[in-house]
């Protein structure tokens, strides 16, 4: 005899399996949320809102190697959440405030649509 939890898991698995990709939440939003779901990446976005930083500054701030910082930067840049500007011999990175606000707005829309938030 199956427990309630096992039945619930089976029900979820079957309903998930039967959904087409078109029924999922906005793929772009999912990818953007994945990009900001890391502590270091979120810190980079917060810290570069008003003060652009170089990779050297980031390695010192977060005590990470240049390689690790570069991976985080690449993920954020691929999501168009972090931009760069070259000034003389240095590259400064800054977060896209408008894009971040847009993600928050779309996330609120999703939660309102799903009935998760009280109106």
GROMACS .gro file of C-alpha atoms in nm:
model
  119
    1UNK     CA    1   0.000   0.000   0.000
    2UNK     CA    2   0.135   0.338  -0.102
    3UNK     CA    3   0.171   0.618   0.148
    4UNK     CA    4   0.018   0.955   0.076
    5UNK     CA    5   0.365   1.096   0.009
    6UNK     CA    6   0.440   0.823  -0.247
    7UNK     CA    7   0.106   0.882  -0.418
    8UNK     CA    8   0.172   1.255  -0.427
    9UNK     CA    9   0.518   1.203  -0.576
   10UNK     CA   10   0.376   0.965  -0.839
   11UNK     CA   11   0.098   1.209  -0.923
   12UNK     CA   12   0.349   1.493  -0.961
   13UNK     CA   13   0.578   1.281  -1.177
   14UNK     CA   14   0.292   1.182  -1.408
   15UNK     CA   15   0.159   1.536  -1.442
   16UNK     CA   16   0.511   1.673  -1.500
   17UNK     CA   17   0.579   1.406  -1.762
   18UNK     CA   18   0.261   1.491  -1.953
   19UNK     CA   19   0.334   1.863  -1.981
   20UNK     CA   20   0.474   1.998  -2.300
   21UNK     CA   21   0.746   2.260  -2.296
   22UNK     CA   22   0.488   2.518  -2.404
   23UNK     CA   23   0.313   2.484  -2.068
   24UNK     CA   24   0.619   2.587  -1.870
   25UNK     CA   25   0.688   2.929  -1.731
   26UNK     CA   26   0.875   3.171  -1.954
   27UNK     CA   27   1.204   2.993  -2.038
   28UNK     CA   28   1.395   3.321  -2.036
   29UNK     CA   29   1.278   3.394  -1.681
   30UNK     CA   30   1.377   3.044  -1.569
   31UNK     CA   31   1.727   3.091  -1.713
   32UNK     CA   32   1.762   3.435  -1.558
   33UNK     CA   33   1.657   3.303  -1.218
   34UNK     CA   34   1.908   3.020  -1.249
   35UNK     CA   35   2.176   3.280  -1.323
   36UNK     CA   36   2.106   3.475  -1.004
   37UNK     CA   37   2.053   3.169  -0.784
   38UNK     CA   38   2.419   3.154  -0.682
   39UNK     CA   39   2.548   3.348  -0.380
   40UNK     CA   40   2.854   3.485  -0.560
   41UNK     CA   41   2.663   3.584  -0.875
   42UNK     CA   42   2.394   3.758  -0.672
   43UNK     CA   43   2.664   3.939  -0.474
   44UNK     CA   44   2.830   4.051  -0.797
   45UNK     CA   45   2.502   4.193  -0.925
   46UNK     CA   46   2.436   4.375  -0.599
   47UNK     CA   47   2.789   4.508  -0.564
   48UNK     CA   48   2.810   4.634  -0.924
   49UNK     CA   49   2.475   4.814  -0.928
   50UNK     CA   50   2.630   5.149  -0.846
   51UNK     CA   51   3.003   5.070  -0.843
   52UNK     CA   52   3.145   4.889  -1.145
   53UNK     CA   53   3.422   4.645  -1.056
   54UNK     CA   54   3.714   4.481  -1.234
   55UNK     CA   55   3.782   4.108  -1.213
   56UNK     CA   56   4.078   4.183  -0.986
   57UNK     CA   57   3.854   4.372  -0.747
   58UNK     CA   58   3.606   4.084  -0.751
   59UNK     CA   59   3.873   3.823  -0.678
   60UNK     CA   60   3.985   4.025  -0.376
   61UNK     CA   61   3.630   4.094  -0.256
   62UNK     CA   62   3.503   3.735  -0.281
   63UNK     CA   63   3.834   3.554  -0.217
   64UNK     CA   64   3.800   3.352  -0.538
   65UNK     CA   65   4.039   3.276  -0.820
   66UNK     CA   66   4.026   3.470  -1.144
   67UNK     CA   67   3.902   3.153  -1.315
   68UNK     CA   68   3.606   3.118  -1.078
   69UNK     CA   69   3.517   3.486  -1.112
   70UNK     CA   70   3.538   3.456  -1.490
   71UNK     CA   71   3.289   3.165  -1.487
   72UNK     CA   72   3.043   3.367  -1.280
   73UNK     CA   73   3.086   3.670  -1.506
   74UNK     CA   74   3.027   3.456  -1.816
   75UNK     CA   75   2.700   3.319  -1.675
   76UNK     CA   76   2.576   3.667  -1.584
   77UNK     CA   77   2.680   3.813  -1.919
   78UNK     CA   78   2.509   3.530  -2.109
   79UNK     CA   79   2.189   3.620  -1.922
   80UNK     CA   80   2.245   3.988  -2.014
   81UNK     CA   81   2.252   4.076  -1.645
   82UNK     CA   82   2.610   4.201  -1.639
   83UNK     CA   83   2.777   4.433  -1.888
   84UNK     CA   84   3.131   4.551  -1.932
   85UNK     CA   85   3.303   4.872  -2.023
   86UNK     CA   86   3.670   4.911  -2.106
   87UNK     CA   87   3.840   5.218  -1.960
   88UNK     CA   88   4.201   5.244  -2.073
   89UNK     CA   89   4.358   4.909  -1.979
   90UNK     CA   90   4.087   4.786  -1.741
   91UNK     CA   91   3.750   4.623  -1.795
   92UNK     CA   92   3.479   4.722  -1.551
   93UNK     CA   93   3.164   4.515  -1.501
   94UNK     CA   94   2.828   4.657  -1.396
   95UNK     CA   95   2.487   4.503  -1.346
   96UNK     CA   96   2.187   4.592  -1.557
   97UNK     CA   97   1.943   4.753  -1.311
   98UNK     CA   98   1.662   4.764  -1.566
   99UNK     CA   99   1.697   4.395  -1.647
  100UNK     CA  100   1.699   4.306  -1.275
  101UNK     CA  101   1.383   4.513  -1.220
  102UNK     CA  102   1.223   4.339  -1.516
  103UNK     CA  103   1.300   3.996  -1.368
  104UNK     CA  104   1.146   4.097  -1.036
  105UNK     CA  105   0.834   4.230  -1.210
  106UNK     CA  106   0.793   3.913  -1.415
  107UNK     CA  107   0.843   3.698  -1.107
  108UNK     CA  108   0.571   3.894  -0.926
  109UNK     CA  109   0.345   3.847  -1.228
  110UNK     CA  110   0.404   3.471  -1.215
  111UNK     CA  111   0.324   3.452  -0.844
  112UNK     CA  112   0.011   3.664  -0.889
  113UNK     CA  113  -0.098   3.446  -1.178
  114UNK     CA  114  -0.043   3.130  -0.976
  115UNK     CA  115  -0.250   3.265  -0.689
  116UNK     CA  116   0.048   3.247  -0.456
  117UNK     CA  117   0.026   3.608  -0.347
  118UNK     CA  118  -0.267   3.778  -0.181
  119UNK     CA  119  -0.408   4.067  -0.375
   0.00000   0.00000   0.00000
